């Protein structure tokens, strides 16, 4: 059998108990009590241990016994101080107690006096302390701090060597030899000062860990606080630059319009039979809108036409013309509406420049993911990254975190959703998020739904766009007030979820024959919140008009497609509201523009994946098509 040359490495319980039985035998204990130099005792212990089938060197046996004695003393001190809380430190406490209870306590002073030189004794004790620390390290980590080939120390019995000592009496000096070695040792110990033995401080490990964790949390909070201040300063600087650029563009537009009006004044007057076309005038919230029309525009009256400047009539806003074209009383084809809204979506897509920093184009949070549903939050989070977000955070339960993290290293996974302080843990991240998606893989446990509700309430106070899908819609069905009237909220139900929510609010069956009217009624009942009814053609409304996304998809339906939509919608919602705040497309409802962009992209991905894989198309295939579909729709 190969001998293990490492110090105390991989001692099994059976091997340790065999060692203790041999070490506890009466002749071994008697030999240890009567000798300070006990290497020959451990050679005997090693020989007896080898007879039982366990090959260990004397040094390994000695180190293992020292480690067990140290654990026993720590456990015994813990028993006396903390009422038995430290009994588990030593697994072999009972065996050690039986062996050591019959042995007298050894006084370290006896070891010092028994050595010829006090200095050598002090150094030997310090060396023993160092060996104790190294042995503790090897026992706790399982690693060997010494190389495999160690130097063998040869020990010989102590032989007293007489040394002459001069004794001076008056002026006469004589040489006197000591009678024995004990007299020599006592003389040397009286002349050489003894160094005190180092004592270990009994400081509880729990307090050390608590202090370390507190310092770590404090340092992390300071880092996040400084990072947040830096990001806020950067956002303020970019907003200032953007406002200045818009102001300069407006000034240039006014200059060109004045030049154009001067040229028109010098030209001949047009014939009376051909009056000039009037451009639409828009208002963010017009009280003159009739029921059934959008609240984001109004048609010019005679008074507004007279008061409108000539430059506005000659150079209308092209985005305003898009909404005027759709909301006009005349009929428009689905293809025309799709093209108009696609142009609006293109205007909110941020350009890719080298001056941007990580996180500027979107930090999206996903609330969902439990033991039964781990794919849905992954699909939503990875879709957000594929669309163009810089960071995706997934706040899930502890048992789902490892699975979700294994899907992709790009995701930031927080296993806090089922913790007692889940709301506080998620609230720390809300200031850094640009949009929140609630529901993919959330489940319907009461504790998780309660946490999701409180997170939604805190997100509303921070004015963050919130997309609610899947099990999040179950929460809205039970408690509609959680999102009622929130202007940056978007619901994405399928037909079954929509039917359940409609009947919960109206207390009557839904009219299946007129889905556009039903989706508009439900949006109004929810406080004109943006609603996306998924189906053969996606219906989008904010309680005013209903727009239809008729981008061609496919007949393939599989689990996870709605999660792709919700994750994409989180990114588009951030872009749309950021563009609206910067003055781009203010005449449009940013949530509806975002919803149209996400629906178009999801349907295009479904179509492209179906062309490649046919009936075997899965959500993973759709995610692979996001890049090419996005380029075809919004960058061509």
PDB file of N, CA and C in Angstrom, residues 183-230:
ATOM      1  N   UNK A 183      21.394  20.651  37.927  1.00  0.00           N
ATOM      2  CA  UNK A 183      21.945  21.870  38.516  1.00  0.00           C
ATOM      3  C   UNK A 183      22.318  22.853  37.411  1.00  0.00           C
ATOM      4  N   UNK A 184      22.881  22.327  36.290  1.00  0.00           N
ATOM      5  CA  UNK A 184      23.225  23.187  35.154  1.00  0.00           C
ATOM      6  C   UNK A 184      21.983  23.830  34.559  1.00  0.00           C
ATOM      7  N   UNK A 185      20.930  23.066  34.383  1.00  0.00           N
ATOM      8  CA  UNK A 185      19.700  23.622  33.800  1.00  0.00           C
ATOM      9  C   UNK A 185      19.104  24.691  34.684  1.00  0.00           C
ATOM     10  N   UNK A 186      19.141  24.460  36.023  1.00  0.00           N
ATOM     11  CA  UNK A 186      18.571  25.459  36.923  1.00  0.00           C
ATOM     12  C   UNK A 186      19.384  26.743  36.906  1.00  0.00           C
ATOM     13  N   UNK A 187      20.713  26.616  36.807  1.00  0.00           N
ATOM     14  CA  UNK A 187      21.547  27.820  36.739  1.00  0.00           C
ATOM     15  C   UNK A 187      21.282  28.614  35.472  1.00  0.00           C
ATOM     16  N   UNK A 188      21.203  27.907  34.326  1.00  0.00           N
ATOM     17  CA  UNK A 188      20.953  28.603  33.071  1.00  0.00           C
ATOM     18  C   UNK A 188      19.580  29.255  33.038  1.00  0.00           C
ATOM     19  N   UNK A 189      18.573  28.544  33.546  1.00  0.00           N
ATOM     20  CA  UNK A 189      17.224  29.112  33.542  1.00  0.00           C
ATOM     21  C   UNK A 189      17.122  30.319  34.446  1.00  0.00           C
ATOM     22  N   UNK A 190      17.958  30.373  35.539  1.00  0.00           N
ATOM     23  CA  UNK A 190      17.927  31.525  36.433  1.00  0.00           C
ATOM     24  C   UNK A 190      18.601  32.728  35.799  1.00  0.00           C
ATOM     25  N   UNK A 191      19.615  32.496  34.951  1.00  0.00           N
ATOM     26  CA  UNK A 191      20.338  33.599  34.341  1.00  0.00           C
ATOM     27  C   UNK A 191      19.683  34.111  33.071  1.00  0.00           C
ATOM     28  N   UNK A 192      19.027  33.265  32.282  1.00  0.00           N
ATOM     29  CA  UNK A 192      18.455  33.667  30.987  1.00  0.00           C
ATOM     30  C   UNK A 192      16.971  33.984  31.169  1.00  0.00           C
ATOM     31  N   UNK A 193      16.528  35.172  30.784  1.00  0.00           N
ATOM     32  CA  UNK A 193      15.086  35.500  30.913  1.00  0.00           C
ATOM     33  C   UNK A 193      14.244  34.628  29.991  1.00  0.00           C
ATOM     34  N   UNK A 194      13.102  34.260  30.479  1.00  0.00           N
ATOM     35  CA  UNK A 194      12.200  33.392  29.713  1.00  0.00           C
ATOM     36  C   UNK A 194      11.184  34.231  28.956  1.00  0.00           C
ATOM     37  N   UNK A 195      11.053  33.884  27.687  1.00  0.00           N
ATOM     38  CA  UNK A 195      10.061  34.588  26.879  1.00  0.00           C
ATOM     39  C   UNK A 195       8.671  34.016  27.122  1.00  0.00           C
ATOM     40  N   UNK A 196       7.690  34.893  27.291  1.00  0.00           N
ATOM     41  CA  UNK A 196       6.319  34.373  27.521  1.00  0.00           C
ATOM     42  C   UNK A 196       5.775  33.710  26.271  1.00  0.00           C
ATOM     43  N   UNK A 197       5.009  32.691  26.479  1.00  0.00           N
ATOM     44  CA  UNK A 197       4.396  31.971  25.365  1.00  0.00           C
ATOM     45  C   UNK A 197       3.223  32.766  24.807  1.00  0.00           C
ATOM     46  N   UNK A 198       3.176  32.777  23.499  1.00  0.00           N
ATOM     47  CA  UNK A 198       2.074  33.488  22.846  1.00  0.00           C
ATOM     48  C   UNK A 198       0.761  32.763  23.098  1.00  0.00           C
ATOM     49  N   UNK A 199      -0.240  33.545  23.384  1.00  0.00           N
ATOM     50  CA  UNK A 199      -1.571  32.980  23.631  1.00  0.00           C
ATOM     51  C   UNK A 199      -2.522  33.402  22.506  1.00  0.00           C
ATOM     52  N   UNK A 200      -3.300  32.475  22.119  1.00  0.00           N
ATOM     53  CA  UNK A 200      -4.265  32.771  21.058  1.00  0.00           C
ATOM     54  C   UNK A 200      -5.467  33.503  21.639  1.00  0.00           C
ATOM     55  N   UNK A 201      -5.933  34.503  20.910  1.00  0.00           N
ATOM     56  CA  UNK A 201      -7.111  35.266  21.346  1.00  0.00           C
ATOM     57  C   UNK A 201      -8.370  34.510  20.960  1.00  0.00           C
ATOM     58  N   UNK A 202      -9.208  34.251  21.924  1.00  0.00           N
ATOM     59  CA  UNK A 202     -10.460  33.533  21.648  1.00  0.00           C
ATOM     60  C   UNK A 202     -11.508  34.531  21.149  1.00  0.00           C
ATOM     61  N   UNK A 203     -11.431  34.849  19.868  1.00  0.00           N
ATOM     62  CA  UNK A 203     -12.378  35.808  19.285  1.00  0.00           C
ATOM     63  C   UNK A 203     -13.375  35.039  18.429  1.00  0.00           C
ATOM     64  N   UNK A 204     -14.652  35.148  18.673  1.00  0.00           N
ATOM     65  CA  UNK A 204     -15.643  34.338  17.937  1.00  0.00           C
ATOM     66  C   UNK A 204     -15.585  34.608  16.443  1.00  0.00           C
ATOM     67  N   UNK A 205     -15.632  33.533  15.671  1.00  0.00           N
ATOM     68  CA  UNK A 205     -15.624  33.658  14.214  1.00  0.00           C
ATOM     69  C   UNK A 205     -16.870  34.345  13.696  1.00  0.00           C
ATOM     70  N   UNK A 206     -18.002  34.197  14.415  1.00  0.00           N
ATOM     71  CA  UNK A 206     -19.238  34.840  13.965  1.00  0.00           C
ATOM     72  C   UNK A 206     -19.103  36.356  13.954  1.00  0.00           C
ATOM     73  N   UNK A 207     -18.428  36.910  15.002  1.00  0.00           N
ATOM     74  CA  UNK A 207     -18.256  38.360  15.043  1.00  0.00           C
ATOM     75  C   UNK A 207     -17.344  38.837  13.926  1.00  0.00           C
ATOM     76  N   UNK A 208     -16.288  38.067  13.639  1.00  0.00           N
ATOM     77  CA  UNK A 208     -15.408  38.447  12.531  1.00  0.00           C
ATOM     78  C   UNK A 208     -16.153  38.452  11.207  1.00  0.00           C
ATOM     79  N   UNK A 209     -16.945  37.412  10.958  1.00  0.00           N
ATOM     80  CA  UNK A 209     -17.711  37.358   9.710  1.00  0.00           C
ATOM     81  C   UNK A 209     -18.732  38.482   9.642  1.00  0.00           C
ATOM     82  N   UNK A 210     -19.363  38.777  10.772  1.00  0.00           N
ATOM     83  CA  UNK A 210     -20.361  39.861  10.785  1.00  0.00           C
ATOM     84  C   UNK A 210     -19.712  41.203  10.465  1.00  0.00           C
ATOM     85  N   UNK A 211     -18.540  41.460  11.065  1.00  0.00           N
ATOM     86  CA  UNK A 211     -17.846  42.712  10.762  1.00  0.00           C
ATOM     87  C   UNK A 211     -17.411  42.759   9.304  1.00  0.00           C
ATOM     88  N   UNK A 212     -16.928  41.637   8.796  1.00  0.00           N
ATOM     89  CA  UNK A 212     -16.507  41.599   7.389  1.00  0.00           C
ATOM     90  C   UNK A 212     -17.672  41.858   6.441  1.00  0.00           C
ATOM     91  N   UNK A 213     -18.822  41.236   6.721  1.00  0.00           N
ATOM     92  CA  UNK A 213     -19.985  41.434   5.855  1.00  0.00           C
ATOM     93  C   UNK A 213     -20.488  42.871   5.931  1.00  0.00           C
ATOM     94  N   UNK A 214     -20.492  43.451   7.135  1.00  0.00           N
ATOM     95  CA  UNK A 214     -20.928  44.836   7.263  1.00  0.00           C
ATOM     96  C   UNK A 214     -20.021  45.776   6.482  1.00  0.00           C
ATOM     97  N   UNK A 215     -18.718  45.558   6.579  1.00  0.00           N
ATOM     98  CA  UNK A 215     -17.799  46.397   5.824  1.00  0.00           C
ATOM     99  C   UNK A 215     -17.969  46.207   4.319  1.00  0.00           C
ATOM    100  N   UNK A 216     -18.215  44.969   3.891  1.00  0.00           N
ATOM    101  CA  UNK A 216     -18.424  44.714   2.456  1.00  0.00           C
ATOM    102  C   UNK A 216     -19.676  45.405   1.949  1.00  0.00           C
ATOM    103  N   UNK A 217     -20.757  45.308   2.722  1.00  0.00           N
ATOM    104  CA  UNK A 217     -22.006  45.962   2.310  1.00  0.00           C
ATOM    105  C   UNK A 217     -21.832  47.471   2.264  1.00  0.00           C
ATOM    106  N   UNK A 218     -21.137  48.014   3.266  1.00  0.00           N
ATOM    107  CA  UNK A 218     -20.913  49.450   3.281  1.00  0.00           C
ATOM    108  C   UNK A 218     -20.091  49.895   2.074  1.00  0.00           C
ATOM    109  N   UNK A 219     -19.039  49.155   1.765  1.00  0.00           N
ATOM    110  CA  UNK A 219     -18.213  49.500   0.604  1.00  0.00           C
ATOM    111  C   UNK A 219     -18.996  49.378  -0.702  1.00  0.00           C
ATOM    112  N   UNK A 220     -19.825  48.347  -0.806  1.00  0.00           N
ATOM    113  CA  UNK A 220     -20.629  48.180  -2.020  1.00  0.00           C
ATOM    114  C   UNK A 220     -21.638  49.299  -2.175  1.00  0.00           C
ATOM    115  N   UNK A 221     -22.273  49.713  -1.063  1.00  0.00           N
ATOM    116  CA  UNK A 221     -23.224  50.817  -1.125  1.00  0.00           C
ATOM    117  C   UNK A 221     -22.534  52.106  -1.557  1.00  0.00           C
ATOM    118  N   UNK A 222     -21.354  52.355  -1.028  1.00  0.00           N
ATOM    119  CA  UNK A 222     -20.626  53.561  -1.431  1.00  0.00           C
ATOM    120  C   UNK A 222     -20.278  53.525  -2.909  1.00  0.00           C
ATOM    121  N   UNK A 223     -19.889  52.355  -3.393  1.00  0.00           N
ATOM    122  CA  UNK A 223     -19.550  52.240  -4.820  1.00  0.00           C
ATOM    123  C   UNK A 223     -20.775  52.507  -5.696  1.00  0.00           C
ATOM    124  N   UNK A 224     -21.907  51.875  -5.340  1.00  0.00           N
ATOM    125  CA  UNK A 224     -23.110  52.078  -6.139  1.00  0.00           C
ATOM    126  C   UNK A 224     -23.579  53.538  -6.061  1.00  0.00           C
ATOM    127  N   UNK A 225     -23.433  54.161  -4.884  1.00  0.00           N
ATOM    128  CA  UNK A 225     -23.851  55.553  -4.752  1.00  0.00           C
ATOM    129  C   UNK A 225     -23.006  56.459  -5.642  1.00  0.00           C
ATOM    130  N   UNK A 226     -21.716  56.235  -5.650  1.00  0.00           N
ATOM    131  CA  UNK A 226     -20.843  57.046  -6.506  1.00  0.00           C
ATOM    132  C   UNK A 226     -21.107  56.771  -7.978  1.00  0.00           C
ATOM    133  N   UNK A 227     -21.355  55.498  -8.310  1.00  0.00           N
ATOM    134  CA  UNK A 227     -21.654  55.164  -9.705  1.00  0.00           C
ATOM    135  C   UNK A 227     -22.956  55.806 -10.157  1.00  0.00           C
ATOM    136  N   UNK A 228     -23.960  55.817  -9.274  1.00  0.00           N
ATOM    137  CA  UNK A 228     -25.240  56.438  -9.618  1.00  0.00           C
ATOM    138  C   UNK A 228     -25.076  57.942  -9.810  1.00  0.00           C
ATOM    139  N   UNK A 229     -24.287  58.583  -8.964  1.00  0.00           N
ATOM    140  CA  UNK A 229     -24.034  60.011  -9.129  1.00  0.00           C
ATOM    141  C   UNK A 229     -23.321  60.287 -10.442  1.00  0.00           C
ATOM    142  N   UNK A 230     -22.389  59.420 -10.785  1.00  0.00           N
ATOM    143  CA  UNK A 230     -21.694  59.617 -12.053  1.00  0.00           C
ATOM    144  C   UNK A 230     -22.631  59.463 -13.248  1.00  0.00           C
TER     145      UNK A 230
END
